[in-house]
Short mmCIF file of C-alpha atoms in Angstrom, two decimals:
data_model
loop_
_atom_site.label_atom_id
_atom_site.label_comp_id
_atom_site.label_asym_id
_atom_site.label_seq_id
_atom_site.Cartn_x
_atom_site.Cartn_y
_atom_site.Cartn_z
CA UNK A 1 60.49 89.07 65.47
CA UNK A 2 60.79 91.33 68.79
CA UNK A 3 63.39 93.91 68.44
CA UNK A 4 67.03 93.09 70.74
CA UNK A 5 65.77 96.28 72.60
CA UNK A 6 62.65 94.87 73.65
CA UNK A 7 64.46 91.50 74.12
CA UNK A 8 66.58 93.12 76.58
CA UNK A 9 63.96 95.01 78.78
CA UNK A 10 61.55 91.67 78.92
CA UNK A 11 65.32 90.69 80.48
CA UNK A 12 65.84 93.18 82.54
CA UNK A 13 62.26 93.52 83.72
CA UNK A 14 62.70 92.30 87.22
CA UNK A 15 64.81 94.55 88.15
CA UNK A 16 63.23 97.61 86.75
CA UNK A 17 60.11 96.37 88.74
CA UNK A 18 62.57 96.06 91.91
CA UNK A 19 62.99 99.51 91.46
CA UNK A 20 59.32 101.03 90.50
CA UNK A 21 58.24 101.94 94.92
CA UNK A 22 61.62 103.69 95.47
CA UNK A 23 61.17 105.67 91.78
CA UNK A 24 57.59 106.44 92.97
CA UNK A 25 58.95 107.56 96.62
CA UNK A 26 61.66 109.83 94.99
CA UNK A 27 59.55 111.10 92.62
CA UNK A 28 61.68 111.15 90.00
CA UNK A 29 63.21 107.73 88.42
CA UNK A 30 65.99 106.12 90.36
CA UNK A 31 69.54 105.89 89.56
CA UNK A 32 69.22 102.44 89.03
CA UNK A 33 66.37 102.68 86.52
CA UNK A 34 67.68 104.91 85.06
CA UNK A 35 70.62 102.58 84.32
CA UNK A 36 68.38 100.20 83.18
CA UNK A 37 66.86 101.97 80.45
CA UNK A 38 70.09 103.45 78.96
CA UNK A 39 71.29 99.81 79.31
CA UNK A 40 68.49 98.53 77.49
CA UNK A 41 68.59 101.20 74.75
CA UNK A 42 65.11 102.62 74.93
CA UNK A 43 66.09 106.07 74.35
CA UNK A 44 67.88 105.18 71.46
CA UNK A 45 65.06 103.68 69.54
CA UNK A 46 64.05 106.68 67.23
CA UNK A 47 67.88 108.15 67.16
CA UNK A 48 69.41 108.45 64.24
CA UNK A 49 72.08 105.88 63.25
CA UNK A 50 75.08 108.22 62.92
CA UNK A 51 74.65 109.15 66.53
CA UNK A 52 74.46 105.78 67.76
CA UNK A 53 70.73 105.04 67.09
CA UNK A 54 68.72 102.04 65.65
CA UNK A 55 66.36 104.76 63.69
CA UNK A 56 63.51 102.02 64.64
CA UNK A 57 60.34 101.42 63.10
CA UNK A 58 58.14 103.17 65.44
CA UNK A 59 55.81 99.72 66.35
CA UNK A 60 59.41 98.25 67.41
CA UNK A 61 59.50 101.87 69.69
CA UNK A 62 56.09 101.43 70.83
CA UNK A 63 56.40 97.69 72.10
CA UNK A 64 59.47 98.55 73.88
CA UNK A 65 57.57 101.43 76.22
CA UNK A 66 54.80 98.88 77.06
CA UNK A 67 57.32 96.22 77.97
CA UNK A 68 59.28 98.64 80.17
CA UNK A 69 55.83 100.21 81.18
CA UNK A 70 54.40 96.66 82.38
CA UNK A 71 57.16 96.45 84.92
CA UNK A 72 56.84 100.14 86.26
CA UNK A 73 54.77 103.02 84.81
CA UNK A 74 56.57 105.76 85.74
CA UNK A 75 59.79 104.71 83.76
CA UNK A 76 58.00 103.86 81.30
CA UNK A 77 56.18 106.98 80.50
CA UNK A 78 59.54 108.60 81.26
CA UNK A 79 60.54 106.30 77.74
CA UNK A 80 57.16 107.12 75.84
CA UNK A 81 57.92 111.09 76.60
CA UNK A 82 61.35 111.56 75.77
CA UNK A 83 62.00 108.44 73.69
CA UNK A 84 60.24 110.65 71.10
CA UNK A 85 62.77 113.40 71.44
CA UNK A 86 65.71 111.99 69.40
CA UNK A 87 62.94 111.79 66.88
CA UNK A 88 62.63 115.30 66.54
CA UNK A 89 66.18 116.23 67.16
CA UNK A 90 66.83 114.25 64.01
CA UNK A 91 65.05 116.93 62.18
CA UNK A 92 67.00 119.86 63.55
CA UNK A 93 70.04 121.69 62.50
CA UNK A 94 72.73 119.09 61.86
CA UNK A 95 74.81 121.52 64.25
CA UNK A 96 72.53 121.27 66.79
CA UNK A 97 72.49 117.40 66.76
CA UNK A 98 76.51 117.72 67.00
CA UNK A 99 75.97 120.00 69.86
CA UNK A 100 73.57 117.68 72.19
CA UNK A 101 74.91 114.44 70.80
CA UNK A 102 78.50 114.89 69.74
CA UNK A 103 80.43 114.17 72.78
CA UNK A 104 77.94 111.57 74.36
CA UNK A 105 74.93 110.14 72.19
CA UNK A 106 73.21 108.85 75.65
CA UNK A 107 72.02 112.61 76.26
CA UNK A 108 68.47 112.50 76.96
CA UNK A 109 66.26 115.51 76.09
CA UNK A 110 63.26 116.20 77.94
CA UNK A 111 59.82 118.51 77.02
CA UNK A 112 57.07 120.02 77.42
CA UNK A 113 55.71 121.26 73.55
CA UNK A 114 53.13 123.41 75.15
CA UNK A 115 52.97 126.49 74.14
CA UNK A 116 53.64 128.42 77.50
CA UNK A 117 56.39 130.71 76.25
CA UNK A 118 56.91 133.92 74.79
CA UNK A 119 59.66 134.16 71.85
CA UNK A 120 60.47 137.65 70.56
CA UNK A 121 62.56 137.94 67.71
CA UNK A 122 65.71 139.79 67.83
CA UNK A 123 69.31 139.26 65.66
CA UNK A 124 70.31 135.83 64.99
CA UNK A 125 67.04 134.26 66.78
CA UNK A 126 64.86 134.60 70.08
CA UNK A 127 64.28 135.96 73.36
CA UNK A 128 62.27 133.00 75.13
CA UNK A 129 60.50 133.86 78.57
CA UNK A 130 58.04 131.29 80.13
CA UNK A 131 56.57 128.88 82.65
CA UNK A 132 56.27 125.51 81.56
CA UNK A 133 54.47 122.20 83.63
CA UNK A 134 54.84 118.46 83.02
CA UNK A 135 58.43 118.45 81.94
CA UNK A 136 58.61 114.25 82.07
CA UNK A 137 61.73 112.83 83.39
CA UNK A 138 63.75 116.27 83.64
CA UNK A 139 65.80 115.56 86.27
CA UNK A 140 68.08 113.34 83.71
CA UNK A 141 68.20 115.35 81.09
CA UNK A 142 70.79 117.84 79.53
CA UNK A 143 68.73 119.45 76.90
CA UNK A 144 65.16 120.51 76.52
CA UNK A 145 62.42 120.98 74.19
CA UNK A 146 60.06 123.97 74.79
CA UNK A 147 56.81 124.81 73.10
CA UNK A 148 56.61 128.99 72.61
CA UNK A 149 54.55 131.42 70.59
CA UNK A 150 56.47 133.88 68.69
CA UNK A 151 55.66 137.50 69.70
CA UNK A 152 54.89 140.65 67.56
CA UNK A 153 56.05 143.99 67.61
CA UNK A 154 54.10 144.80 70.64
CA UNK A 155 55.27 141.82 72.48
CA UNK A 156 51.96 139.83 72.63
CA UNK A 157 51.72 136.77 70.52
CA UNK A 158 51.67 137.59 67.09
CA UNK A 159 48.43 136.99 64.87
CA UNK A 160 47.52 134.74 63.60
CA UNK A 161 49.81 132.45 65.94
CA UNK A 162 52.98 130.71 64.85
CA UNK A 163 54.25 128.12 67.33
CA UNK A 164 57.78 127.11 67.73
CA UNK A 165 59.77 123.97 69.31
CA UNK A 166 63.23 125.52 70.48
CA UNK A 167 65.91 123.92 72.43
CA UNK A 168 67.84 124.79 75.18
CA UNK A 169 70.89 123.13 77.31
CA UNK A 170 70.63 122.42 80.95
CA UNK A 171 72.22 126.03 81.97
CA UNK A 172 69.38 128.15 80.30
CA UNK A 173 66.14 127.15 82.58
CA UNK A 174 65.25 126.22 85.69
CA UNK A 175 63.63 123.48 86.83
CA UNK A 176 61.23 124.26 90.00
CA UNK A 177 61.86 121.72 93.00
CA UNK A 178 58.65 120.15 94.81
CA UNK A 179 56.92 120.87 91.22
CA UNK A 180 55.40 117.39 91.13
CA UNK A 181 52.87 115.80 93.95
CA UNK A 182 50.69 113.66 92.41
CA UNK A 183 48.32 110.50 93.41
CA UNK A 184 49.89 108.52 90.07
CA UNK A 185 53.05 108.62 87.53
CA UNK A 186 54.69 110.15 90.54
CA UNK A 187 58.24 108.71 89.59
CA UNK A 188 58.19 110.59 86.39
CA UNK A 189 59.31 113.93 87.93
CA UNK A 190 57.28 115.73 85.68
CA UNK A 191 58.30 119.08 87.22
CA UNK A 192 57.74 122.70 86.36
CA UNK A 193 60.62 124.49 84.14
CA UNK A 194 61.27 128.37 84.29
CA UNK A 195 63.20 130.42 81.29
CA UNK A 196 63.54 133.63 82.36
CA UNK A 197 64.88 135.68 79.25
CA UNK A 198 67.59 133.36 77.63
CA UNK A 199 68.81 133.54 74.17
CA UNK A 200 67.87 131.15 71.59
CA UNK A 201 70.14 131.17 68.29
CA UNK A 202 67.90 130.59 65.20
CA UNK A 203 69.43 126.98 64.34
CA UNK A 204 67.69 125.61 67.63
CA UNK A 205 64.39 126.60 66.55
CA UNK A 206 61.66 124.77 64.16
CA UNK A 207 58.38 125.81 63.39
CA UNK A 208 55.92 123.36 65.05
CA UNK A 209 53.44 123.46 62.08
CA UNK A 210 56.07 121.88 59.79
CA UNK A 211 57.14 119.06 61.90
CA UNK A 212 53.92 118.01 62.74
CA UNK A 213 53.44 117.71 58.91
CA UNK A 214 56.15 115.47 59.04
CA UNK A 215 57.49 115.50 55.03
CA UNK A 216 58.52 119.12 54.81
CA UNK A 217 60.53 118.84 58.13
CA UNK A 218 62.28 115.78 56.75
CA UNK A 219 63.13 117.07 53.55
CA UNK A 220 64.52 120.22 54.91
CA UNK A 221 66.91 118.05 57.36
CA UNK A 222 67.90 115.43 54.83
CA UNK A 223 66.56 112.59 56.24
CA UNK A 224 65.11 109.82 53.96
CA UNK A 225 64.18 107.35 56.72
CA UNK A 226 60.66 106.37 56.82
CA UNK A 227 60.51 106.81 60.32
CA UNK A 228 61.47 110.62 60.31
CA UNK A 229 58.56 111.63 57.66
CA UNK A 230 56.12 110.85 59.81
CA UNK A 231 54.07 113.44 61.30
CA UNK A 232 54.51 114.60 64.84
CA UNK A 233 50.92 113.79 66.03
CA UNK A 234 51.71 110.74 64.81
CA UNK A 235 54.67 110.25 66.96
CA UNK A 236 54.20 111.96 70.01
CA UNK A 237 50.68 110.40 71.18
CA UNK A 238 52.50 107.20 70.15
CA UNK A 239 54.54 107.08 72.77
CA UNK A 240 52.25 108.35 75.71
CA UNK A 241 49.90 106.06 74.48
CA UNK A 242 51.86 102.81 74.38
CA UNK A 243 52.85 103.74 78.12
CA UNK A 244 49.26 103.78 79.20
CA UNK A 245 48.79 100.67 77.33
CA UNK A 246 51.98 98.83 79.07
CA UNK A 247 50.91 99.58 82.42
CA UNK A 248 47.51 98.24 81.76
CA UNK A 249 49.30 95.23 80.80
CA UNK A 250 51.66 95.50 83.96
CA UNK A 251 48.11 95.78 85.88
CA UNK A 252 46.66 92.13 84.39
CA UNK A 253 49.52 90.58 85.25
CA UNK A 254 49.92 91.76 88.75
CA UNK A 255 45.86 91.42 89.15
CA UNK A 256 46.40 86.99 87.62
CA UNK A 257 49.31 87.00 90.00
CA UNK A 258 47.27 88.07 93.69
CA UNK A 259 43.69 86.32 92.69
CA UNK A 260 45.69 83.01 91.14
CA UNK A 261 45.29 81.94 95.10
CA UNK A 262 42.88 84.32 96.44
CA UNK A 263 40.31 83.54 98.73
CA UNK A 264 37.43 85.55 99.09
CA UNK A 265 36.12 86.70 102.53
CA UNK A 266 33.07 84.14 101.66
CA UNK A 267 35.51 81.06 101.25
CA UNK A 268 34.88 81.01 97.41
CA UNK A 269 38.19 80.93 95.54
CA UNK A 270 38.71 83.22 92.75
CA UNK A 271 39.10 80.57 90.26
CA UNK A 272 35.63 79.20 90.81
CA UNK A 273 33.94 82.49 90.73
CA UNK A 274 32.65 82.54 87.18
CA UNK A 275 31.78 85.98 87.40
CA UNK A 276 35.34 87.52 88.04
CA UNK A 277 36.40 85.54 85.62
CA UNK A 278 34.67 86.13 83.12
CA UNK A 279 35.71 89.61 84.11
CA UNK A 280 39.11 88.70 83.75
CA UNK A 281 39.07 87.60 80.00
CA UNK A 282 37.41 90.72 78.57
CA UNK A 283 39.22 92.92 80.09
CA UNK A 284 42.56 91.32 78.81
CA UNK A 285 40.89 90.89 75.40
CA UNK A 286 40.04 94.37 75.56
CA UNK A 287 43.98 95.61 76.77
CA UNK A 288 45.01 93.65 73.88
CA UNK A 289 42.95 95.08 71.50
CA UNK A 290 43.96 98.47 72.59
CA UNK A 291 47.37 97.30 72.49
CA UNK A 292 46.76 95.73 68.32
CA UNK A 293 45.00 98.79 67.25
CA UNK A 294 47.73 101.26 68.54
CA UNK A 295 50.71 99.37 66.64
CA UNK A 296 48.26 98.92 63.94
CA UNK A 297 47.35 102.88 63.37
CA UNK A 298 51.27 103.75 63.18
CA UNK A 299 52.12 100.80 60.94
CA UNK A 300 49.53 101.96 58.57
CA UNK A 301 50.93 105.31 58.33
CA UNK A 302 54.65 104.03 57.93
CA UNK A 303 53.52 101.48 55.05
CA UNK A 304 51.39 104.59 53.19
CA UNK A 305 55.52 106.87 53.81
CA UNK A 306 56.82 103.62 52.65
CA UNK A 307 54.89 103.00 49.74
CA UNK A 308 55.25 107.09 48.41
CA UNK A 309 51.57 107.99 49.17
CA UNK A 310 50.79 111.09 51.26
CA UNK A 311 49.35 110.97 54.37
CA UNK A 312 46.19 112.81 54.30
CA UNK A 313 44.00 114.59 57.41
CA UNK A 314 41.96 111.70 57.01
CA UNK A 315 44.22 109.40 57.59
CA UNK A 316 45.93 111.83 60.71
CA UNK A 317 42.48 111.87 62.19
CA UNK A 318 41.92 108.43 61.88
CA UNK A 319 44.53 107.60 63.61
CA UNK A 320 44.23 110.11 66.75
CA UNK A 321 41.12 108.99 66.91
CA UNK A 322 42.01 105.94 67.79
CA UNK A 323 44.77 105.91 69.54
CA UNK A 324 42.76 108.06 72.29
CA UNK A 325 39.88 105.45 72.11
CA UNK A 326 43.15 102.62 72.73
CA UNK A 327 43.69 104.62 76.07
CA UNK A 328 40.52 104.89 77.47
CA UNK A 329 39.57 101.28 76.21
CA UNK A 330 42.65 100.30 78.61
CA UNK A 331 42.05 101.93 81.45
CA UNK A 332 38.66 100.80 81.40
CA UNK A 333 39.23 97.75 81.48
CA UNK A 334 41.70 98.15 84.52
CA UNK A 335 39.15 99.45 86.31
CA UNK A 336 36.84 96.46 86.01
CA UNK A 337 39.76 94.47 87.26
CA UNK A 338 40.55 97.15 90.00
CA UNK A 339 36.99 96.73 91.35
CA UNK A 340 37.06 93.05 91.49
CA UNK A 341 40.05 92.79 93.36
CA UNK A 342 39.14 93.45 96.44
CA UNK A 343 39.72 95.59 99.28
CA UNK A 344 43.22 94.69 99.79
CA UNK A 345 44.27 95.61 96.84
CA UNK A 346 44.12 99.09 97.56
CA UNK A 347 46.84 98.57 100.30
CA UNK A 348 50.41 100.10 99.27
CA UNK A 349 51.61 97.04 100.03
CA UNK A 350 50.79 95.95 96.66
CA UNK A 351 51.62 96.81 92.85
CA UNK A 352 48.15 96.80 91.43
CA UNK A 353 47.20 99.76 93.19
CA UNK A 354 50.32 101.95 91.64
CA UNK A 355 49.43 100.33 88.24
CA UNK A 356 45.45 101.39 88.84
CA UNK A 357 46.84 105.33 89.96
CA UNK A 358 49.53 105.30 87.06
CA UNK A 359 47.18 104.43 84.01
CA UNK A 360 44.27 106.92 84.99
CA UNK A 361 46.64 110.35 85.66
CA UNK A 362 48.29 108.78 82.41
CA UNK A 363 44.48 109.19 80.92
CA UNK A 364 44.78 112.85 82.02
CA UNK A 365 47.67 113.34 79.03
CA UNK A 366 46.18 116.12 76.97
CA UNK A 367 46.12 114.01 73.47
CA UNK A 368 43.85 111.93 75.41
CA UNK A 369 41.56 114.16 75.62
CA UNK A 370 38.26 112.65 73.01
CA UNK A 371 36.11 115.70 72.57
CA UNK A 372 37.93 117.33 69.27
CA UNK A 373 39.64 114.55 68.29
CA UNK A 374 36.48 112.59 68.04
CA UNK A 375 34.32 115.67 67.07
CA UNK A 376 36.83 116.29 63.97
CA UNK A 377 37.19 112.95 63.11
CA UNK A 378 33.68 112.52 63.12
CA UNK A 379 33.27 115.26 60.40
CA UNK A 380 36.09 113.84 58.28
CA UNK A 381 35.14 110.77 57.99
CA UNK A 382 31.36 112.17 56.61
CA UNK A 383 33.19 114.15 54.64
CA UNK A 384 30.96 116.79 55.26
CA UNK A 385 32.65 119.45 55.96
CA UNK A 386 36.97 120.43 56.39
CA UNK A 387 37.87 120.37 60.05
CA UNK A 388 39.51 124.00 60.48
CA UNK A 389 41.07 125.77 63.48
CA UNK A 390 40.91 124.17 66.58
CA UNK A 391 39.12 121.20 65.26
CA UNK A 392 42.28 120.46 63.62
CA UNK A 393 44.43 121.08 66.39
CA UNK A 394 46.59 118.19 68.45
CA UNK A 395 46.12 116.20 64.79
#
């Protein structure tokens, strides 16, 4: 049965695609989707219930980022990004959650994890300094998660690292104007954010090894909820992933919609050219296989939480590895659509071409990225050798 929140962006779709070429002009989501979205309840997916949340199963998440993705790609990567935030918050300090979510649990928190910070210890927590890029729908956010490496007593980062995610409110960074000019996801405002030297009290701080662990991170916040004990590579790529997926989805449908009538420069109709469509029906078998093996790979994980069992590297890798291969399989096959539409579907005029711009600078995410992923996962499942240092990392 699909969730009420994806129930009520399938009804609300039209209007968030009304929307999509003035979020793209602004670049930054509009008001009105905006609106949308916190009407819908995306955000509150993977909140937890005390604060208003449905604490979702994280397939019910993911379906509701493609469905809001399909009708414009920006907004919904905006929802992949920082729908995954409450997530986290969840397993903060309990005072923190009080702090962002108290007075109004539609607070949206924004990123980037990177590690593009400096944090040097001092009484009671952190000095943070840094430089941060891709911080995904910023503009309408209060709070913000920042990736940092903690320094050592000579200021550099410590050896051998340690990574944390810390948190700050609006008032302690900057976010750098004109930041974002892109050819695709250009409504996502993924802007630059500046800390300068701001204070970050220990409570707001979590070391990034243990959440991406997932169990240990739980335990320590006192959450029992299946969907917290997950592990943060897990999570994360979920989200960016089912985005890239969605607007792949959003392309097929625009694509059936312009060659339903088409007429080609050579008086053939589209709908007696065997050849396009033949083109047509593998590349929507292969979106929704991309689309089955991404809900799949997270379910699996859930049901081994659910069940008691441990979730192993193995099964980590397995997973990454293909998710990434879900995202490329996509875009793919947008492109093979793409490059039998036409030439005027490369006009402005039309959706496709935002859809075809969105899903390959969504490619460009980092955890899309096959070489390690596919190198380590490789080498796990031979079981040849352990996957150490960077071969583990992003897993």
């Amino acid at each position: 049965m699909s969730h009420e929140v994806v129930r009520r962006v399938t009804e609300l779709g039209d209007r968030l695609a009304a929307h999509a070429a003035e979020t793209e002009q602004l670049g930054r989501l509009s008001d009105q989707s905006v609106a949308l979205v916190r009407e819908a309840g995306v955000m509150r997916m993977l909140q937890p219930t005390e604060f208003g949340g449905y604490a979702a199963h994280p397939r019910d998440f993911a379906e509701a980022v493609m469905a809001v993705s399909r009708y414009c790609g920006s907004t919904g990567w905006v929802c992949g990004v920082g729908g995954v935030h409450p997530w986290e918050m969840a397993l903060m300090d309990r005072k923190l959650q009080d702090e962002v979510w108290g007075e109004d649990p539609d607070i949206w928190i924004a990123s980037p994890y990177a590690a593009q910070g400096i944090a040097t210890p001092v009484e009671g927590g952190y000095r943070l300094r840094g430089h941060w890029n891709f911080s995904s729908g910023t503009d309408h956010c209060d709070w913000i998660f920042l990736g940092a490496l903690v320094a050592g007593p000579d200021g550099a980062p410590a050896q051998p690292p340690k990574v944390l995610h810390v948190v700050l409110p609006r008032a302690d960074y900057t976010i750098v104007e004109d930041s974002w000019d892109v050819i695709g996801l250009c409504g996502t405002g993924s802007k630059d954010v500046l800390v300068e030297d701001a204070f970050i009290p220990e409570y707001r701080t979590i070391d990034a090894g243990e959440v991406a662990e997932g169990e240990s991170a739980a335990a320590r916040a006192g959450r029992t909820d299946t969907v917290y004990r997950l592990p943060f590579w897990a999570m994360f790529p979920l989200g960016i992933t089912a985005a890239v997926i969605g607007i792949a989805e959003g392309a097929m449908a625009a694509h059936l919609d312009y060659q339903r009538e088409r007429v080609t420069a050579m008086h053939t109709r589209i709908k007696d050219d065997p050849y396009v469509l033949y083109a047509i029906s593998e590349a929507a078998a292969e979106i929704a296989a991309s689309r089955t093996q991404l809900l799949d790979g997270i379910s699996r994980l859930y049901d081994q939480i659910e069940a008691g069992e441990a979730v192993s590297f193995a099964d980590r890798s397995m997973v990454r590895r293909n998710q990434t291969r879900c995202a490329w399989r996509a875009v793919t096959a947008v492109d093979e659509i793409f490059a039998r539409s036409g030439g005027n579907a490369a006009r402005r005029t039309g959706v496709l071409q935002r859809f075809w711009r969105d899903a390959h600078v969504g490619l460009q995410h980092a955890i899309h990225t096959p070489g390690s992923i596919y190198h380590s996962s490789a080498l796990t499942a031979m079981g040849v050798e352990v996957p150490e240092g960077p071969l583990r990392a992003l897993i």
